[in-house]
Coordinates of C-alpha atoms in Angstrom, one line a residue:
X1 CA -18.1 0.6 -19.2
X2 CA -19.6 2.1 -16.2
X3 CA -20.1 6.3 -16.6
X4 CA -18.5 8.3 -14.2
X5 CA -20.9 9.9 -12.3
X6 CA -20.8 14.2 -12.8
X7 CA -20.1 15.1 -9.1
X8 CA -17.2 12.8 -9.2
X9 CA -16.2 14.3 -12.8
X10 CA -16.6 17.8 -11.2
X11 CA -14.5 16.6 -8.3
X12 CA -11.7 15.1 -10.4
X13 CA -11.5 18.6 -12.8
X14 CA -11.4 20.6 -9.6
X15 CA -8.8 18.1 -7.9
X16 CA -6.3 19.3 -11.0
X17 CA -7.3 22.7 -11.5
X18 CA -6.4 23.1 -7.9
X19 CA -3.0 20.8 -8.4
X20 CA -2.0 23.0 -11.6
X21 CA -2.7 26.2 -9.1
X22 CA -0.4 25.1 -6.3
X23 CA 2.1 24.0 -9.2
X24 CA 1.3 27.8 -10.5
X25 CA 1.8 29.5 -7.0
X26 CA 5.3 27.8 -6.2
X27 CA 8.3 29.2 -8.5
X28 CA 7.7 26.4 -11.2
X29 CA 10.4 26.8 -13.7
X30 CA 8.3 27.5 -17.1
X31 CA 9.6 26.5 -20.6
X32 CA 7.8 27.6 -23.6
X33 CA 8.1 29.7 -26.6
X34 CA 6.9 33.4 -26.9
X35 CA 5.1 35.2 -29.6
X36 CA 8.6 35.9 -31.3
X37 CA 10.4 32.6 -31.3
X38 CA 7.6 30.0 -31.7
X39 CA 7.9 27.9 -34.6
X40 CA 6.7 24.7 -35.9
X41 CA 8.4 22.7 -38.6
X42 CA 6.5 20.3 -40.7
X43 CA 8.8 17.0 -42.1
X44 CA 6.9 15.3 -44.6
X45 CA 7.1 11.8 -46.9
X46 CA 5.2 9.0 -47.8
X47 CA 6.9 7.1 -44.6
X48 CA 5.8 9.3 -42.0
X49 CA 4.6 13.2 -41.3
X50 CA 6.0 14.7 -37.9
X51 CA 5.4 18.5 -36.4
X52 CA 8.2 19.7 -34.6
X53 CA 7.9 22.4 -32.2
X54 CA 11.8 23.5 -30.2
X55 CA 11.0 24.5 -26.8
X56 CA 13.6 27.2 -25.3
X57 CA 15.4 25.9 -22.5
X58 CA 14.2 22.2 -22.3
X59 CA 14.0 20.3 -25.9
X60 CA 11.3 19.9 -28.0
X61 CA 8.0 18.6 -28.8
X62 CA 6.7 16.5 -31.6
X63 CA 3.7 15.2 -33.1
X64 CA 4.4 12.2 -35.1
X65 CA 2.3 10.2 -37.8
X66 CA 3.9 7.4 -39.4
X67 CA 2.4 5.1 -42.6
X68 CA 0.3 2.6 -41.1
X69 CA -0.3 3.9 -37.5
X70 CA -2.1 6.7 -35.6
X71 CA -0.5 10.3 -34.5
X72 CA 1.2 10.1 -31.4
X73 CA 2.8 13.0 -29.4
X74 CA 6.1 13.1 -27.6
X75 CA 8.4 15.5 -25.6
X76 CA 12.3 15.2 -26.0
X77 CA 15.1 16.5 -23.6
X78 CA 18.6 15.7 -23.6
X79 CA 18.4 16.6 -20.1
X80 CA 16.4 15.3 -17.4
X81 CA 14.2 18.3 -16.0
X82 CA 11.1 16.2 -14.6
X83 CA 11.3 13.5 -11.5
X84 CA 9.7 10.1 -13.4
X85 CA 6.3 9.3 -12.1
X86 CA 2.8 10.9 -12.8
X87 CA 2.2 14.6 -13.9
X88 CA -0.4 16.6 -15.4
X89 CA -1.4 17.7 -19.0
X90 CA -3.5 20.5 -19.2
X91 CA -4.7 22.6 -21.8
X92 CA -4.7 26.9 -20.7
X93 CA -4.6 29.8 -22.4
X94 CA -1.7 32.0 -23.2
X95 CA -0.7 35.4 -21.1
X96 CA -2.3 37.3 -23.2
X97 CA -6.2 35.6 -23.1
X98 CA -6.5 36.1 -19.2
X99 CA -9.8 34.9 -17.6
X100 CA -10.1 31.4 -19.2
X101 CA -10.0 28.2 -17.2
X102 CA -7.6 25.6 -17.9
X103 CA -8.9 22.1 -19.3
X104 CA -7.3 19.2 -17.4
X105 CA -7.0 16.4 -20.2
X106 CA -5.6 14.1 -17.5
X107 CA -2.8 12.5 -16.0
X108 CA 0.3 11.4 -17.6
X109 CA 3.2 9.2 -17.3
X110 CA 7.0 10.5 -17.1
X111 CA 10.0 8.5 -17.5
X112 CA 13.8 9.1 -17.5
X113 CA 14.8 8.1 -21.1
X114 CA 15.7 11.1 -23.8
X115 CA 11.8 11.1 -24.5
X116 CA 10.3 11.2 -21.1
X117 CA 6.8 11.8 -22.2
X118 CA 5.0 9.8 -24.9
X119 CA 1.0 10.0 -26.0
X120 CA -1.3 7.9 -27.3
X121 CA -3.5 9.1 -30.5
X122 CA -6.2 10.5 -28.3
X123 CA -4.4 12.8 -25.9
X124 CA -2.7 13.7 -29.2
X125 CA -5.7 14.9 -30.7
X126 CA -7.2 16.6 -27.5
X127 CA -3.4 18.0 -27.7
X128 CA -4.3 19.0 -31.3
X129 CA -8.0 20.4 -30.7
X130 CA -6.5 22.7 -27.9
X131 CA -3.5 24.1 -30.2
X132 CA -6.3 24.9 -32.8
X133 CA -8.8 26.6 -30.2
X134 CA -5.5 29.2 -29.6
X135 CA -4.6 27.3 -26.5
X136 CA -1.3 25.5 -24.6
X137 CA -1.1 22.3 -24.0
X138 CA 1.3 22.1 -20.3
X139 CA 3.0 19.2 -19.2
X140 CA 3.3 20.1 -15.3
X141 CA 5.7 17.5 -13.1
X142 CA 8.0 17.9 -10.0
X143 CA 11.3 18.2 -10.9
X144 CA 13.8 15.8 -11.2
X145 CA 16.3 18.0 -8.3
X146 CA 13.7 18.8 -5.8
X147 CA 10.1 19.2 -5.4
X148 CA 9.0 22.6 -7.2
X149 CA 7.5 22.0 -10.5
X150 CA 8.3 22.5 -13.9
X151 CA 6.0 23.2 -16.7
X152 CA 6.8 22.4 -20.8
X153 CA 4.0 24.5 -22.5
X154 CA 3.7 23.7 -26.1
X155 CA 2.9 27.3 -28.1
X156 CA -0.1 27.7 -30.4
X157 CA 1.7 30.3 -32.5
X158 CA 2.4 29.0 -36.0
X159 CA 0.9 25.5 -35.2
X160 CA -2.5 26.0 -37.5
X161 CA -0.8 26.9 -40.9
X162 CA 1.8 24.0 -40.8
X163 CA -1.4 21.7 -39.4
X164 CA -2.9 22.1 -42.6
X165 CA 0.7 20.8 -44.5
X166 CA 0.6 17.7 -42.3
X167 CA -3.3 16.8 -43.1
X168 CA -2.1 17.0 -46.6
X169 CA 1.0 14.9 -45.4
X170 CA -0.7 12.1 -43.5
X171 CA -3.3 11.6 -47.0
X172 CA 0.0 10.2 -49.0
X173 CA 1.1 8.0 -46.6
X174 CA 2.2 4.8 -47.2
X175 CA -0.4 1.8 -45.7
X176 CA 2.2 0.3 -43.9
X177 CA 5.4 1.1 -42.5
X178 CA 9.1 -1.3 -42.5
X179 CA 8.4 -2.5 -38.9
X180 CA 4.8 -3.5 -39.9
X181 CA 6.1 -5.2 -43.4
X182 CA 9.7 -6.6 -42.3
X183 CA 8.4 -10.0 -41.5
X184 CA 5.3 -10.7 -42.9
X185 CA 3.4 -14.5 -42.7
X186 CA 1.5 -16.0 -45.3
X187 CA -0.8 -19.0 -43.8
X188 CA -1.7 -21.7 -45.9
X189 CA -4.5 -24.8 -45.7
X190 CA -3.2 -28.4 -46.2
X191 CA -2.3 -29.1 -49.5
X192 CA -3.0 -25.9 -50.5
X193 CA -0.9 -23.1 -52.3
X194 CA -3.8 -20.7 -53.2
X195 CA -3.7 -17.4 -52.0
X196 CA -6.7 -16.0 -50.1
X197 CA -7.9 -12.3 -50.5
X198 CA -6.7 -11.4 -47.2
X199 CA -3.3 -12.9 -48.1
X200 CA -3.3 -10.5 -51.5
X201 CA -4.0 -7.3 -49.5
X202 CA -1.0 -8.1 -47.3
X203 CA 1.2 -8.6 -50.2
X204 CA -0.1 -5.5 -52.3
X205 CA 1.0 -3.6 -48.9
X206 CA 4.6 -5.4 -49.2
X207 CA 4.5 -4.1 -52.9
X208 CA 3.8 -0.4 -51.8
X209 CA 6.4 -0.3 -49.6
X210 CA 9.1 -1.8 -51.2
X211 CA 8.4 0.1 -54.3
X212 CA 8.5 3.4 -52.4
X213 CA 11.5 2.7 -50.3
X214 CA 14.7 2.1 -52.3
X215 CA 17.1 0.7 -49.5
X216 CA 15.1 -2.4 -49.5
X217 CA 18.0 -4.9 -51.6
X218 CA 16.8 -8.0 -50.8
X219 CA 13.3 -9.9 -50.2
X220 CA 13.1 -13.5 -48.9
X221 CA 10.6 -15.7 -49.6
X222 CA 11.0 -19.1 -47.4
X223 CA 8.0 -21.4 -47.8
X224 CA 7.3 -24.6 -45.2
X225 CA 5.1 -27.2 -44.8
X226 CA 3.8 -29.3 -41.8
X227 CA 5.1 -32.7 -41.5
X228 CA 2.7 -34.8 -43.0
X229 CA 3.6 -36.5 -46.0
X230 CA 6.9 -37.7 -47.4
X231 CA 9.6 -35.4 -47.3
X232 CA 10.1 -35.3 -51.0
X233 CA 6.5 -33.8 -51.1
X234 CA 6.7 -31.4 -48.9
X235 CA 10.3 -30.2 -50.5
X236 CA 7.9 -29.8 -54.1
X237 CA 4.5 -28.1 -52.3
X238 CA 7.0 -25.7 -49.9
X239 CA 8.8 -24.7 -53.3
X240 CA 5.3 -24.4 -54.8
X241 CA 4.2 -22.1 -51.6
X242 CA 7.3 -20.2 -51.7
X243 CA 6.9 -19.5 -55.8
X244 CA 3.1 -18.5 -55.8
X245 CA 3.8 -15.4 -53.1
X246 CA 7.0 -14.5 -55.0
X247 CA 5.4 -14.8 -58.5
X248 CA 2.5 -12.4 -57.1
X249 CA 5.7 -10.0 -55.7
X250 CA 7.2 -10.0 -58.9
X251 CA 3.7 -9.3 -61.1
X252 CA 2.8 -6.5 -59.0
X253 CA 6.0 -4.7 -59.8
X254 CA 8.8 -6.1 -57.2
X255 CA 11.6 -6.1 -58.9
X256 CA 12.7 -10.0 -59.9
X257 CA 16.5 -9.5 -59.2
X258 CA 15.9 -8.7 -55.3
X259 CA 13.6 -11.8 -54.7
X260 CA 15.3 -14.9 -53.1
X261 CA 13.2 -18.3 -53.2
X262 CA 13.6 -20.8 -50.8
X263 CA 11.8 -24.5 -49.7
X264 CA 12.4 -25.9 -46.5
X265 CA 9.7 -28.6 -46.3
X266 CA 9.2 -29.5 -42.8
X267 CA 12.4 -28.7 -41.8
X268 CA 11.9 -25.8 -39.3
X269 CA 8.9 -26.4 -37.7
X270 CA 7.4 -23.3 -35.4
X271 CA 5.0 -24.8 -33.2
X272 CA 3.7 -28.0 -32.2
X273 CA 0.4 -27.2 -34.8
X274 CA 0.5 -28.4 -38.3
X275 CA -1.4 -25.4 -38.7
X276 CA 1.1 -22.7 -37.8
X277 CA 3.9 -24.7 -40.0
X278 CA 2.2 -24.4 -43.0
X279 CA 3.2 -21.4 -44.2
X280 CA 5.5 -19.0 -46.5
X281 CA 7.3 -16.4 -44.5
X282 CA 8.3 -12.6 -46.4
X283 CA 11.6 -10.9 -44.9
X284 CA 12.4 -7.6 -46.1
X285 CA 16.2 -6.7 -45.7
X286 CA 17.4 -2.8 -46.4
X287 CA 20.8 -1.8 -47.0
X288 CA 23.6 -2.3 -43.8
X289 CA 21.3 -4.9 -42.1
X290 CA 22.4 -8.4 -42.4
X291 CA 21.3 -11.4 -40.6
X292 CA 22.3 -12.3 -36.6
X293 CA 23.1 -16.0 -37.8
X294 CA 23.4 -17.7 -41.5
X295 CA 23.2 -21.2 -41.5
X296 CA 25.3 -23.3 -44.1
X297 CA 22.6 -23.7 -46.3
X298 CA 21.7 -19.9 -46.7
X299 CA 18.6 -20.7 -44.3
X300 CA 18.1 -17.4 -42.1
X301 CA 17.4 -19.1 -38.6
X302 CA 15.0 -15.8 -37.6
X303 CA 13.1 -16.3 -40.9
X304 CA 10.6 -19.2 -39.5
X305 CA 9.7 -17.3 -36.5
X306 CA 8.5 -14.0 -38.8

């Protein structure tokens, strides 16, 4: 990737120092904590560690971690306060540490849904680096009812000591989480039902979760076949597929009584590729959620496309 060169770099952090000023010298509408009501609240489990932080006036922000992903950062409003389109984040210091410049960390996008302004992990962590340094991290945007500005600061105050809870938090997570686990695909050669060591580390990560997450009832294990050789073959090596990943399950610690077997042969094919057909397909299903569509022989139509 090309480098920027400085003077345009210079240019661009001038550009939105002199944007956040005009936003500054217009009545922006400001919403932040003070000294006396800033709070953050740490939630913690091995699912997911989250930092919540209630902004007066607007909503609240929220740094969020969950098992198998990277921190992200959000701001939530049940009422629309910024016009969707592009605004600025910033990092500046507080009132009360006059004199130091503001550190644009760039521009961000604003929508109109309940969370209107959602980070990736690294303007999360420039977020976090500029809480710890004692600064603000300020989300400026026009407003959604005319064209003054309005400005969600995020407070400092009481962000380090719960910080340290959620680094402690984020260490006991989980390596996966449901949405990464709920439909899982085990791939297989032809003719083979061996399991590779890839395939393993994907079920030990199945094993994790459902061990640690109790609403989990019911685990279905469908295993498939391309369609070469006789159907009475493939009904015997699916079954064979479907048995080795459930007997691994089930030896790890799954609990036999929630596993469901089942061979389909060639039956529901995915593609056009012998290659993508050849598999045994893991669905998790938690308490209250029940399949779109049963078929008459207990196949799950969404389980082939998992």
């Amino acid at each position: 990737m090309a480098r920027i060169p400085a003077f345009l770099r210079g240019a661009a952090i001038a550009g939105a120092c002199s944007w956040l000023a005009s936003a500054n010298a217009v009545q922006a509408a400001t919403y932040g904590a003070g000294i006396e009501n800033s709070q953050w609240y740490l939630s913690e489990s091995v699912f997911e560690c989250t930092l919540v932080h209630q902004v007066p006036g607007y909503g609240r922000a929220v740094f969020r971690h969950r098992a198998g992903e990277s921190l992200s950062f959000f701001l939530e409003s049940e009422t629309p306060m910024m016009r969707p389109g592009r605004g600025m984040l910033v990092v500046e210091a507080p009132s009360w540490r006059p004199g130091t410049a503001p550190r644009p960390l760039g521009r961000v996008n604003v929508d109109d849904s309940r969370r209107p302004v959602s980070l990736d992990s690294r303007l999360a962590m420039s977020m976090v680096q500029g809480l710890l340094e004692g600064m603000d991290p300020t989300v400026t945007r026009e407003s959604w009812y005319d064209s003054s500005p309005v400005r969600v600061k995020v407070s400092n105050i009481n962000f380090a000591g719960q910080f340290s809870g959620y680094r402690a938090c984020t260490s006991g997570l989980l390596p996966v989480n449901y949405d990464q686990v709920k439909r899982s695909r085990i791939p297989f050669s032809s003719g083979s039902t061996s399991l590779s060591g890839a395939d393993r580390e994907l079920l030990d990560d199945i094993v994790a979760y459902v061990q640690a997450d109790s609403t989990v009832e019911r685990i279905f294990v469908d295993g498939h076949t391309d369609s070469s050789g006789s159907r009475i073959d493939n009904r015997a090596l699916s079954e064979e597929r479907a048995n080795v990943v459930a007997e691994y399950l089930i030896g790890e610690g799954v609990d036999a009584d929630i596993v469901t077997v089942r061979a389909h042969a060639d039956q529901y094919p995915v593609s056009g590729s012998p290659a993508d057909n050849r598999r045994t397909t893991i669905r998790l299903q938690r308490e209250g959620e029940r399949p779109d569509l049963q078929q008459a022989s207990g196949y799950d139509a969404a389980t082939p496309n998992t």
